[in-house]
Coordinates of C-alpha atoms in Angstrom, one line a residue:
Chain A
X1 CA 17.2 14.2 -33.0
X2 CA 19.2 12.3 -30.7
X3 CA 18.3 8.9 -29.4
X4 CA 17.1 9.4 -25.9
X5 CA 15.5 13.3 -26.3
X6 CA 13.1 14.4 -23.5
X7 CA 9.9 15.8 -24.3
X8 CA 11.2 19.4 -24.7
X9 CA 13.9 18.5 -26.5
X10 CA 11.4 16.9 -28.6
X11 CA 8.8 19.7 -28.8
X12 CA 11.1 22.1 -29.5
X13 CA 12.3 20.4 -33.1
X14 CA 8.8 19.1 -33.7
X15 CA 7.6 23.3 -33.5
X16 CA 10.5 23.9 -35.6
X17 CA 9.5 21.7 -38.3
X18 CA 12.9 19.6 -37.6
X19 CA 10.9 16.7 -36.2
X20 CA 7.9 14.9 -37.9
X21 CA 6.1 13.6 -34.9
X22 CA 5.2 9.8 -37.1
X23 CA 9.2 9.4 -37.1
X24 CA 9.4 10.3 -33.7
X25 CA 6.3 7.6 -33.1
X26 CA 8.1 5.2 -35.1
X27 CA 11.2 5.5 -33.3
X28 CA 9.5 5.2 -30.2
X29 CA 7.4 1.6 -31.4
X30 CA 10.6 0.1 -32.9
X31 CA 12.4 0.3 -28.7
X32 CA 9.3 -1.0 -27.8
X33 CA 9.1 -4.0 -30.1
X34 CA 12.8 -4.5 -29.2
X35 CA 13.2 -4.3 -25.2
X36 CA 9.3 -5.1 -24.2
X37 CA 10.6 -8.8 -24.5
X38 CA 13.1 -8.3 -22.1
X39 CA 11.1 -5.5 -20.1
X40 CA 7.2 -6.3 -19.9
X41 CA 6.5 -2.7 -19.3
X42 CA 3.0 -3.0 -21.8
X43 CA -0.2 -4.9 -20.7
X44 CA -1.2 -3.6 -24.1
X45 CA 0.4 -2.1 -26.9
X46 CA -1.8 0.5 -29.2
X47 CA 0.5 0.8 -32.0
X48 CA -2.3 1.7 -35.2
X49 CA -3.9 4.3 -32.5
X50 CA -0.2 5.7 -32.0
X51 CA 0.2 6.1 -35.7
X52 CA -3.1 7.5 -36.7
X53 CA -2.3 10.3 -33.5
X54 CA 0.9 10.8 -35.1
X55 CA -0.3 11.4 -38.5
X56 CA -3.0 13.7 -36.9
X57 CA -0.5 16.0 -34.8
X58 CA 1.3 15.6 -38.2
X59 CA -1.2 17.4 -40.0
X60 CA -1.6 20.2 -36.9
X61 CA 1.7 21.0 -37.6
X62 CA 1.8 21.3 -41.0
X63 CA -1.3 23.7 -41.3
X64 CA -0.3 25.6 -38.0
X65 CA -2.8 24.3 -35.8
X66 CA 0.1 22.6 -33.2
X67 CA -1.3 22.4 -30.0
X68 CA 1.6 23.1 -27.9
X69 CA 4.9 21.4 -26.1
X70 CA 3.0 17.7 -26.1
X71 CA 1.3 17.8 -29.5
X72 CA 3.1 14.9 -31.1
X73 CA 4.6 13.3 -28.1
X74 CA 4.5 9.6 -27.6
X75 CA 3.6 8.8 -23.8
X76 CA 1.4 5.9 -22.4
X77 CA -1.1 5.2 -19.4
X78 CA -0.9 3.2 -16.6
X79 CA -3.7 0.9 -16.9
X80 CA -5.7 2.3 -13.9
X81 CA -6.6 5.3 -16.4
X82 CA -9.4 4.3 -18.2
X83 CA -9.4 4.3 -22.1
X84 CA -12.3 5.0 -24.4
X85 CA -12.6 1.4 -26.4
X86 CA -9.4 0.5 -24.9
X87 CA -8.8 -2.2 -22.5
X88 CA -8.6 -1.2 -18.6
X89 CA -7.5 -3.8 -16.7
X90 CA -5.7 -2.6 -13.2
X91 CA -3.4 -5.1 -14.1
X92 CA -6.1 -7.9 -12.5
X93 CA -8.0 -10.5 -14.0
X94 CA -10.8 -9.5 -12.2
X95 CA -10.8 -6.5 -15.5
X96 CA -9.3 -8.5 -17.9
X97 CA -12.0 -7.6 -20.2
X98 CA -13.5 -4.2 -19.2
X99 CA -13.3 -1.7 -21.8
X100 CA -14.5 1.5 -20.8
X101 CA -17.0 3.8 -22.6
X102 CA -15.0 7.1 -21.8
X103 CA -11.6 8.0 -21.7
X104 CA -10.9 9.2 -17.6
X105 CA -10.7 12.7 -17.2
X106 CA -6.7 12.9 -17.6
X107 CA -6.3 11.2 -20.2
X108 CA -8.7 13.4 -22.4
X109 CA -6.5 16.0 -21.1
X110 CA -3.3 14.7 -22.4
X111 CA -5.1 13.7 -25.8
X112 CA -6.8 17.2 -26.3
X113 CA -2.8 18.2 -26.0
X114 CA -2.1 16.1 -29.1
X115 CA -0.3 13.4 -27.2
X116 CA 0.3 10.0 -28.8
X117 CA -0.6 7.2 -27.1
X118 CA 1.3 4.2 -27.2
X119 CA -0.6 1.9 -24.8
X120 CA -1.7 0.9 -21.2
X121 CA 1.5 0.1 -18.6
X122 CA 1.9 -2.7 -15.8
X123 CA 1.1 -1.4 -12.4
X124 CA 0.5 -3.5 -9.1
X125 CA -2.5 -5.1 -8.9
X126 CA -4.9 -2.3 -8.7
X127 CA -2.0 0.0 -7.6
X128 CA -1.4 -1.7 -5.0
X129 CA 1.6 -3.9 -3.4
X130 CA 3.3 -6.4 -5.5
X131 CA 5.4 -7.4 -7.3
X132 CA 2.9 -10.4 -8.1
X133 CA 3.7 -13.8 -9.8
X134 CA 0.1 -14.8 -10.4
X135 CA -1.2 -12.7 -12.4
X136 CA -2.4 -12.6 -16.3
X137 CA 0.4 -10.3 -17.0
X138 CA 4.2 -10.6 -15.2
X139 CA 5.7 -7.6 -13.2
X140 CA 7.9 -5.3 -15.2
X141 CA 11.7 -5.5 -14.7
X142 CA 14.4 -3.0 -14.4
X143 CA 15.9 -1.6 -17.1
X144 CA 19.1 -0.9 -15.3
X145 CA 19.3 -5.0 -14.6
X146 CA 16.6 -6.8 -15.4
X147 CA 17.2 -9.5 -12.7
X148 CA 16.1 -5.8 -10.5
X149 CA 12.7 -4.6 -9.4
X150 CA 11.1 -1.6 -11.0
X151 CA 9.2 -1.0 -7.9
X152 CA 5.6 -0.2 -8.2
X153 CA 2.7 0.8 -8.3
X154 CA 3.5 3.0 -11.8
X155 CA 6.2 0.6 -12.7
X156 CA 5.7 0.4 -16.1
X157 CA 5.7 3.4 -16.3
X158 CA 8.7 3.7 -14.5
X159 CA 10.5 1.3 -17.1
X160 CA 9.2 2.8 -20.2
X161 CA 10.1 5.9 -19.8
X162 CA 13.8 4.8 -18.6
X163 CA 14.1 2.5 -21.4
X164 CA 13.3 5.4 -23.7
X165 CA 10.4 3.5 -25.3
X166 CA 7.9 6.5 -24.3
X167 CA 9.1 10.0 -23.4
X168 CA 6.9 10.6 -20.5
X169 CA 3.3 8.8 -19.2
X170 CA 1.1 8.6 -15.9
X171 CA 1.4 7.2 -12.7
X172 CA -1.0 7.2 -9.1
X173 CA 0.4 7.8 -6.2
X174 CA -1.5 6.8 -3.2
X175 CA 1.3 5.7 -0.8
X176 CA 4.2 6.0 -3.1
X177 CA 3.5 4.5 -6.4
X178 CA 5.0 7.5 -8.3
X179 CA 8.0 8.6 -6.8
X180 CA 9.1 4.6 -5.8
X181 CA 9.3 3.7 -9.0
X182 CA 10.7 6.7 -10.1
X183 CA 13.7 5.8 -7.8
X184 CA 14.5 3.0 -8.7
X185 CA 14.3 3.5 -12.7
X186 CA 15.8 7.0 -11.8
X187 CA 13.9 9.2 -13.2
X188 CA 11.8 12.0 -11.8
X189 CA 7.8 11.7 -10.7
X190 CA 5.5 14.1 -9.3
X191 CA 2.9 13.3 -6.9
X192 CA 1.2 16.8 -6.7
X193 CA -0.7 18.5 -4.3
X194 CA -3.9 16.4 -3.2
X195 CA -6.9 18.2 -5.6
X196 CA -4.9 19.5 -8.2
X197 CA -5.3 16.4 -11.0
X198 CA -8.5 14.8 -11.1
X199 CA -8.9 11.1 -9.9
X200 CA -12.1 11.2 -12.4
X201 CA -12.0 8.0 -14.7
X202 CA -8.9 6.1 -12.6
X203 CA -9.6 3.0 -10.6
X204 CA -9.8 3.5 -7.1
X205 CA -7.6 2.4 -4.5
X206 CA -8.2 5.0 -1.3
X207 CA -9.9 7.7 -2.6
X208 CA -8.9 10.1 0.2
X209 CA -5.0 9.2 -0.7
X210 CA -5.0 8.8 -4.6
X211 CA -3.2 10.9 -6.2
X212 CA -2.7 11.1 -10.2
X213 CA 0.8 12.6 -11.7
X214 CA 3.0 12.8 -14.5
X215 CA 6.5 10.9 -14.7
X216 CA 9.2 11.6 -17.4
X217 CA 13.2 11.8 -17.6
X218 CA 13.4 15.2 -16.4
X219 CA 11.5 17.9 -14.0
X220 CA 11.3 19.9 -16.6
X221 CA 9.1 17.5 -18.5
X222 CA 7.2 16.3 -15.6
X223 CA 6.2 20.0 -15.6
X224 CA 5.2 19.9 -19.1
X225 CA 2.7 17.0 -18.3
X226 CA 1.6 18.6 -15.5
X227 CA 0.5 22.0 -16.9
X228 CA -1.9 19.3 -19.5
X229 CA -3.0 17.4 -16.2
X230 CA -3.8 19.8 -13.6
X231 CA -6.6 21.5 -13.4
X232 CA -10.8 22.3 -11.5
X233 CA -12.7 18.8 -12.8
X234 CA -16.5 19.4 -11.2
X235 CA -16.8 15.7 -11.3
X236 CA -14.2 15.2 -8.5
X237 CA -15.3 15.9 -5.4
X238 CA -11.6 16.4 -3.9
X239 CA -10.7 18.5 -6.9
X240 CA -9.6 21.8 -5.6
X241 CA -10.7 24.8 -7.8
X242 CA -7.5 27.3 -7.9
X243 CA -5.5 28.9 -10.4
X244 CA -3.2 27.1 -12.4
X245 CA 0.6 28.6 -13.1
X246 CA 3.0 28.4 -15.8
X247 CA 4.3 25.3 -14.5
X248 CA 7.4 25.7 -17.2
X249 CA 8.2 29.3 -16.7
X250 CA 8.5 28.7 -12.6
X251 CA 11.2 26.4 -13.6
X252 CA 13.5 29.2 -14.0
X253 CA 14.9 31.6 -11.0
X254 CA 17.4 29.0 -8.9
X255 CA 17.0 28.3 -5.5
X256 CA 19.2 31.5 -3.8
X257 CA 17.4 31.8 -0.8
X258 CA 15.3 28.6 -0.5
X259 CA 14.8 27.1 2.4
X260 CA 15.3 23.5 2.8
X261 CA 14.6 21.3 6.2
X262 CA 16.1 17.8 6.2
X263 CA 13.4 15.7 7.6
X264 CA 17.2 13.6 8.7
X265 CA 15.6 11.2 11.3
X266 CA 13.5 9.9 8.7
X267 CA 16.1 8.3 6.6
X268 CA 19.0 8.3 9.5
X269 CA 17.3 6.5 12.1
X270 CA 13.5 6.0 11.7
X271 CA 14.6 3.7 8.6
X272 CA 18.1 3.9 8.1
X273 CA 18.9 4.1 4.4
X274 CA 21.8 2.5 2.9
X275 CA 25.2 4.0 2.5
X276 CA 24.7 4.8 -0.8
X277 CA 21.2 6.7 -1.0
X278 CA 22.5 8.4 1.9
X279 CA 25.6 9.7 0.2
X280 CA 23.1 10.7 -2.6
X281 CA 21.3 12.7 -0.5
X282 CA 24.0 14.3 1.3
X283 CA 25.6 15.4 -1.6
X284 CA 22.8 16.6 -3.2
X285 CA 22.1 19.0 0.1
X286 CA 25.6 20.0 -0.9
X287 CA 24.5 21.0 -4.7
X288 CA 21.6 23.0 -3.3
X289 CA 23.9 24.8 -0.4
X290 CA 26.3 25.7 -3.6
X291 CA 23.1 27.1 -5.2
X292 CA 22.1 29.7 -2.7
X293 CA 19.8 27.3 -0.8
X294 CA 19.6 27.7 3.1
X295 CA 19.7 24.1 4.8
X296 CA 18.2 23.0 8.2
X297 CA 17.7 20.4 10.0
X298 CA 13.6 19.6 10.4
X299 CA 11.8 17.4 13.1
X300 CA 8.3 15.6 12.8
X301 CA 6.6 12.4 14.3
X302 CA 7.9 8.9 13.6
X303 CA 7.8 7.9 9.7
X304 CA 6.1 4.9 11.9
X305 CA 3.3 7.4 12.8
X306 CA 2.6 8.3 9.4
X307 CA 3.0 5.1 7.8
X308 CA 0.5 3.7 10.5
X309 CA -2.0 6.5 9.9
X310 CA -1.8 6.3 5.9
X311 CA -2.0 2.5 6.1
X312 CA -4.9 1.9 8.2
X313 CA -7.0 4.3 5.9
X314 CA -5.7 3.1 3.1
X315 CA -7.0 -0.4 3.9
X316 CA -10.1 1.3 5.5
X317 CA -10.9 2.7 1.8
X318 CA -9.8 0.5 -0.4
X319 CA -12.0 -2.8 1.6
X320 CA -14.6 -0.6 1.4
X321 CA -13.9 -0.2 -2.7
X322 CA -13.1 -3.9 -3.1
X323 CA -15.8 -5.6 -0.5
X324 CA -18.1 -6.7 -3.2
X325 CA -15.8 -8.5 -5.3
X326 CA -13.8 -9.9 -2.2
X327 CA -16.9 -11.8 -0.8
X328 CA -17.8 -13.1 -4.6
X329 CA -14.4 -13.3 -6.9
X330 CA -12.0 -13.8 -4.0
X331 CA -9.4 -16.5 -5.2
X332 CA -9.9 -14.4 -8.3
X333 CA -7.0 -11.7 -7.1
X334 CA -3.5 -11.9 -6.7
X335 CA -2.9 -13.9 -3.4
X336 CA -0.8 -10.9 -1.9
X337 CA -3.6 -8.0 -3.2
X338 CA -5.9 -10.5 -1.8
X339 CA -4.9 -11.2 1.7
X340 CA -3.2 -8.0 2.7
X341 CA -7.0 -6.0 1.4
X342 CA -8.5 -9.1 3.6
X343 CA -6.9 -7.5 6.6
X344 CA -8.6 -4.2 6.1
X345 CA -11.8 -5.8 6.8
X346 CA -10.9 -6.1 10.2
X347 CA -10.2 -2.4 10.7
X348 CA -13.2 -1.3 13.0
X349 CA -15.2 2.3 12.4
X350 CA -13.9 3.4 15.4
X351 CA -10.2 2.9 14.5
X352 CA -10.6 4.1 11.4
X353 CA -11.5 7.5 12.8
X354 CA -9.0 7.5 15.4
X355 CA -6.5 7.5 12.1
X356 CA -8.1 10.4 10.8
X357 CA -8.0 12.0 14.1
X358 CA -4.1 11.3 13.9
X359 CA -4.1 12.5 10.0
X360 CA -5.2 15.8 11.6
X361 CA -2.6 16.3 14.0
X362 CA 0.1 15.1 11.5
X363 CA -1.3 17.4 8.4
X364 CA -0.4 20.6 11.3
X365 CA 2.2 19.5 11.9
X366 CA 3.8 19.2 8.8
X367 CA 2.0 22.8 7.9
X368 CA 4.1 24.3 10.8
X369 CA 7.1 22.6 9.9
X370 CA 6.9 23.9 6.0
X371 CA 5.7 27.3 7.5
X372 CA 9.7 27.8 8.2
X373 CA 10.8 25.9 5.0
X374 CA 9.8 26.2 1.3
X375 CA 11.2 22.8 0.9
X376 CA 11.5 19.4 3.1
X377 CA 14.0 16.6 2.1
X378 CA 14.1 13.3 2.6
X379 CA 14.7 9.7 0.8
X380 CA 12.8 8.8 -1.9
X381 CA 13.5 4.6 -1.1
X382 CA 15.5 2.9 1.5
X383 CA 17.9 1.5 -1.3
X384 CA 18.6 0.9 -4.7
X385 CA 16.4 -1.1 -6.4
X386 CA 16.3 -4.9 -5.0
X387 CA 16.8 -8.0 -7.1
X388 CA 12.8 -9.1 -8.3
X389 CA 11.8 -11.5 -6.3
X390 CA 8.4 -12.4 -3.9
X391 CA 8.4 -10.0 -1.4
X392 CA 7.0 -11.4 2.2
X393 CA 3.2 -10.5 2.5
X394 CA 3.3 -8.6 5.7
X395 CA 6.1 -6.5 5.4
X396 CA 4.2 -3.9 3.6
X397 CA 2.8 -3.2 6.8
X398 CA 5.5 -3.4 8.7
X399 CA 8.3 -1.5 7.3
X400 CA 7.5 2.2 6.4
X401 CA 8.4 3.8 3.3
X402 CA 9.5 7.8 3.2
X403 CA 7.0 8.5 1.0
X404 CA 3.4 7.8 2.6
X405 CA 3.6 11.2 5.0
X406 CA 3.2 13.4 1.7
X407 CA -0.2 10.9 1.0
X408 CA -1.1 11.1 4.4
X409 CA -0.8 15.3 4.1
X410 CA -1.7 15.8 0.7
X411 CA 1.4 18.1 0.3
X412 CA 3.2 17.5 -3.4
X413 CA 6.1 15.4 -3.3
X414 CA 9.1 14.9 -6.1
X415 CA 11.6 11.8 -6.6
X416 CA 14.4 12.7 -8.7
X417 CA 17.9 11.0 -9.5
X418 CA 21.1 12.3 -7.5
X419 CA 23.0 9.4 -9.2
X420 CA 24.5 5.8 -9.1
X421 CA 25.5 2.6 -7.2
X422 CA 28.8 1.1 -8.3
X423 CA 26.6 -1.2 -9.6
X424 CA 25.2 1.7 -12.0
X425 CA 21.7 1.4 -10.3
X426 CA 19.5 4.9 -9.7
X427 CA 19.9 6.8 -6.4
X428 CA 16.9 9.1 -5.3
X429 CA 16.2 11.9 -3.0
X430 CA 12.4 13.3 -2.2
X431 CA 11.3 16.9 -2.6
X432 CA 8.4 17.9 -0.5
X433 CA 6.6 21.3 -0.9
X434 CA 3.9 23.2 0.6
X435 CA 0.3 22.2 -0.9
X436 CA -0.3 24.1 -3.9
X437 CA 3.0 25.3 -4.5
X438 CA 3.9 22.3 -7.0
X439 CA 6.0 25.3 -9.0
X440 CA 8.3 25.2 -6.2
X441 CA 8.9 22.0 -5.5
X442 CA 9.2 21.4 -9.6
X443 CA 12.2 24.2 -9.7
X444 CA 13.9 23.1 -7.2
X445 CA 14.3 19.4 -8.7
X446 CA 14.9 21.2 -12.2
X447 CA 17.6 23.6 -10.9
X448 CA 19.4 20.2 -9.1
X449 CA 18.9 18.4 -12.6
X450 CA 20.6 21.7 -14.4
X451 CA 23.7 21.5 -11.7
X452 CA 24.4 18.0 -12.6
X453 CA 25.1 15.0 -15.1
X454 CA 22.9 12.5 -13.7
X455 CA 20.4 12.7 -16.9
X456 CA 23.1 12.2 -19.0
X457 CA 23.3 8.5 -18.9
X458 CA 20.5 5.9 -19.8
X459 CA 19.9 2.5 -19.4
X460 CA 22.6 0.0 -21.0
X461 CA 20.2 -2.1 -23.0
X462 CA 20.0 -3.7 -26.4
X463 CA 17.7 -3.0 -28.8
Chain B
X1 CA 5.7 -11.1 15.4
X2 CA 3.2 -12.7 17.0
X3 CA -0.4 -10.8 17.4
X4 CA -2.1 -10.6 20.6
X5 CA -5.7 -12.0 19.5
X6 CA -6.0 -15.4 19.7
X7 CA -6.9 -17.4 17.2
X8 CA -10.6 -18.1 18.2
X9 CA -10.8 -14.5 18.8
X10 CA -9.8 -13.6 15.3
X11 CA -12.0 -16.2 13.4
X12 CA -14.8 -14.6 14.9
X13 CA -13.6 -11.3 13.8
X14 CA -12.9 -12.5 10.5
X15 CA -16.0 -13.9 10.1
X16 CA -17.8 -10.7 10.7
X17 CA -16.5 -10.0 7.1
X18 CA -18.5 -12.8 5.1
X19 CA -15.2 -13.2 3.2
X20 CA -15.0 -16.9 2.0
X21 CA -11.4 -18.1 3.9
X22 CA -10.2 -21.6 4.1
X23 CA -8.7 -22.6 7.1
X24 CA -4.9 -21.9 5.6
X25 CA -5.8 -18.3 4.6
X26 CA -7.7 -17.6 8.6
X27 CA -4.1 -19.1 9.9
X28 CA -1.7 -16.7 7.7
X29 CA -4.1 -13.5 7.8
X30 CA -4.1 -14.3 11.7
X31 CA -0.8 -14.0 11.8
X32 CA -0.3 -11.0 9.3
X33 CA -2.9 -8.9 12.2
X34 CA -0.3 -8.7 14.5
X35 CA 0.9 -5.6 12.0
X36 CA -2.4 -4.2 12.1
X37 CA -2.3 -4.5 16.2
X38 CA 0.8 -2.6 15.8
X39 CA -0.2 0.3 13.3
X40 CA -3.2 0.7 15.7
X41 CA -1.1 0.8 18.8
X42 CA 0.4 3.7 17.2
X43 CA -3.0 5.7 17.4
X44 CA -3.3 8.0 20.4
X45 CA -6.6 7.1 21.8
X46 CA -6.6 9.5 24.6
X47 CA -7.7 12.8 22.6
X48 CA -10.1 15.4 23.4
X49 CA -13.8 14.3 22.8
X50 CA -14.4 17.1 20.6
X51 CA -11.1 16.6 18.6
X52 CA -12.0 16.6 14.7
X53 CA -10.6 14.0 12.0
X54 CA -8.8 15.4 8.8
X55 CA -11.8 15.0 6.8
X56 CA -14.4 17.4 7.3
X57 CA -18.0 17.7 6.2
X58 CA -19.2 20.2 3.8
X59 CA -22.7 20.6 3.3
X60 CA -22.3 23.2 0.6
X61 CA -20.1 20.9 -1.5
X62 CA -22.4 19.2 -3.2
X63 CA -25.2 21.1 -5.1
X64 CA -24.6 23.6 -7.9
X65 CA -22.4 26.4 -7.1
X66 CA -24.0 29.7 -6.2

């Protein structure tokens, strides 16, 4: 085995018999005991569960009874995904101490697989905008430099999978919290199509934009998690009932003939990315062209349309999920979950409908735009990731991020590495597909992964 | 950015709420509305009355499939 493998690297020894899955757990525990110092990825580390899934895939394999690509892989949750007799905490004090009676519905998922779990990641404060200073547990750092930000909200997951300390967990997505941290920890997250995982048993933030997906090192692993995570839940009410591919087997065919539309204004003038992610991107349209890929230019609204649209129902929802505890347990938040969910109080019926209204138009809009393009490009972040540091309260609001239109649409979205800063940090570039057609978006990002050497280096860290 | 309420305005907006704000917090999240003015200055309101938002009822969606 070597140091770093992926999850199908992984799974392929572990079915060959090359690969005892309580060695691979072991290896897994002992980077965890040695960067989580330096990292804070864990709000809680489940290392006798770990072992006893370990030994129990162990035995699976032994008799012949191995449940498939993730039986015997060590992954963790973010703590949004509630655990059966394991702390839940949203990374808040307000759940410091709620342990939940059932395991949420994607996490039985991945367990029926024969995954390990290793424990319950940092996110933002209920998945939602920090980094935050005052809470019970600190914000995760970077593994690239550890004076960075890991972004958020999945950003311990983002970190732990970098780091190598778990080969692939969960994230939420509900206005970027996949595919942000992904970027800047550079590796690859899924937000998929809107319906397609179910949101059953993960804390809400804006139940109309959560969205729950895998993150890992690779596409190709992302698709192994997915094909465990997807799937009709009746207890969803958004969960769409359709058939489920081969998420693995669509990774192979290329991208001769694709069609890809460069959303450019986007990240060239609606919010002009850095050099740097800009030179990621454009080479990376290069690597596609070389592959067969047809490459055009796309137009849509503002990225200030959709970030106002996905904002004001976000805060819509998510008051409306937090009100009870706001009026009671107020001071008991983060100041910045706090005040900025404060603000969504204010946001009248009336306005909230006109956004919805808006979602309408913009959700045709993007339809007829991908009716001429299997794929649409654009930034994943504006940057590398920043130093960690307090971010100012409002600029949330008013700065917006490439990745809310996909919330705001539903449509499945990918962030994936196309390289390095000088500095060695992660560079990203955003895949968007057409809803449903996760497979596509998935072999595109694999085939880009495949044509180049950005998965080849990891994080320079001791231990 | 300054927002376009006033001050007196807003604390009788925020009060609406029931939310338990000292003076401090009314004076920042005063100020932090004047992103929410914008976002909702971004929402056409001139749209056809009969014009439908993205979420749509379903009457069927909720009882045990046929």
């Amino acid at each position: 085995m070597n140091d770093y493998p992926t999850i199908a690297e992984a799974a392929a020894l572990i079915a060959a018999g090359k690969l005892s899955p309580v060695e691979l757990t072991r290896h897994c525990l002992a980077r965890v005991a040695a960067r989580e110092p330096a990292l804070h990825a864990f709000i809680l580390r489940t290392e006798a569960r770990a072992l006893a899934d370990a030994a129990a895939s162990e035995a699976r394999w032994r008799n012949g009874t191995g449940r498939g690509p993730l039986d015997g892989i060590p992954i963790a949750h973010k703590d949004i995904y509630n655990t059966a007799g394991i702390a839940t905490t949203a990374h808040s004090r307000l759940l410091q101490d709620h342990v939940p009676a059932d395991d949420g519905a994607v996490v039985r998922r991945l367990a029926t697989a024969g995954t390990v779990m290793l424990g319950k990641l940092a996110t933002h404060e209920f998945a939602f905008g920090g980094p935050s200073f005052d809470l019970p547990w600190p914000p995760p750092r970077n593994p690239w430099n550890t004076e960075c930000s890991a972004a958020g909200s999945s950003s311990g997951t983002g970190v732990a999978v970098a780091a190598g300390m778990i080969l692939g967990g969960t994230g939420s997505d509900t206005g970027g919290s996949i595919r942000t941290p992904a970027a800047f920890n550079g590796i690859a997250g899924l937000k998929p199509t809107y319906g397609l995982i179910s949101r059953m048993g993960i804390q809400p933030l804006s139940p109309s934009l959560d969205h729950a997906g895998p993150m890992a090192w690779t596409v190709e692993d992302c698709a192994i998690l997915l094909q465990a995570m997807a799937g009709h839940d009746p207890a969803d009410p958004a969960s769409a009932d359709v058939a489920i591919p081969d998420y693995r087997a669509a990774l192979a065919g290329g991208v001769k003939g694709l069609r890809i539309g460069v959303i450019r204004h986007f990240h060239e003038s609606d919010v002009r990315a850095n050099g740097a992610t800009l030179g990621g991107i454009a080479a990376a349209l290069e690597v596609f062209r070389g592959l067969g890929a047809e490459i055009r230019d796309v137009t849509l609204s503002p990225l200030a349309d959709y970030q106002a649209v996905g904002m004001l129902v976000m805060l819509a929802e998510a008051y409306a999920v937090h009100e009870p505890w706001l009026r009671t347990r107020f001071n008991e938040y983060g100041e910045l979950f706090r005040d900025r969910m404060a603000l969504g109080g204010l946001i009248r019926a009336a306005d909230y409908m006109q956004a919805l209204r808006r979602r309408r138009d913009l959700c045709a809009e993007m339809a007829a735009a991908m009716a001429e393009c299997d794929i649409l490009v654009t930034a994943s972040a504006p940057n590398e990731a920043p130093k960690l540091a307090s971010v100012a309260k409002w600029l949330l609001f008013n700065t917006p991020n490439f990745t809310f239109p996909a919330n705001v649409t539903g449509h499945p979205a990918l962030a994936l590495c196309t390289g390095y800063t000088a500095a060695g940090m992660p560079l990203s570039i955003q895949l968007i597909g057409r809803p449903f057609e996760d497979a596509t978006v998935l072999r595109a990002g694999h085939c880009y992964e495949q044509a180049t050497s950005w998965r080849a280096r990891r994080p320079a860290i001791s231990g | 950015m300054q927002p376009k309420i006033s001050a007196a305005d807003f604390a009788v907006l925020a009060a609406q709420t029931g939310l338990p704000l000292t003076a401090e917090q009314l004076r920042e999240l005063h100020q932090g509305y004047a992103t929410i003015e914008a976002m909702l200055a971004r929402i056409n309101r001139t749209r056809p009355r009969a014009d439908e938002p993205a979420h749509v009822f379903r009457a069927g969606a909720f009882g045990p499939r046929p």
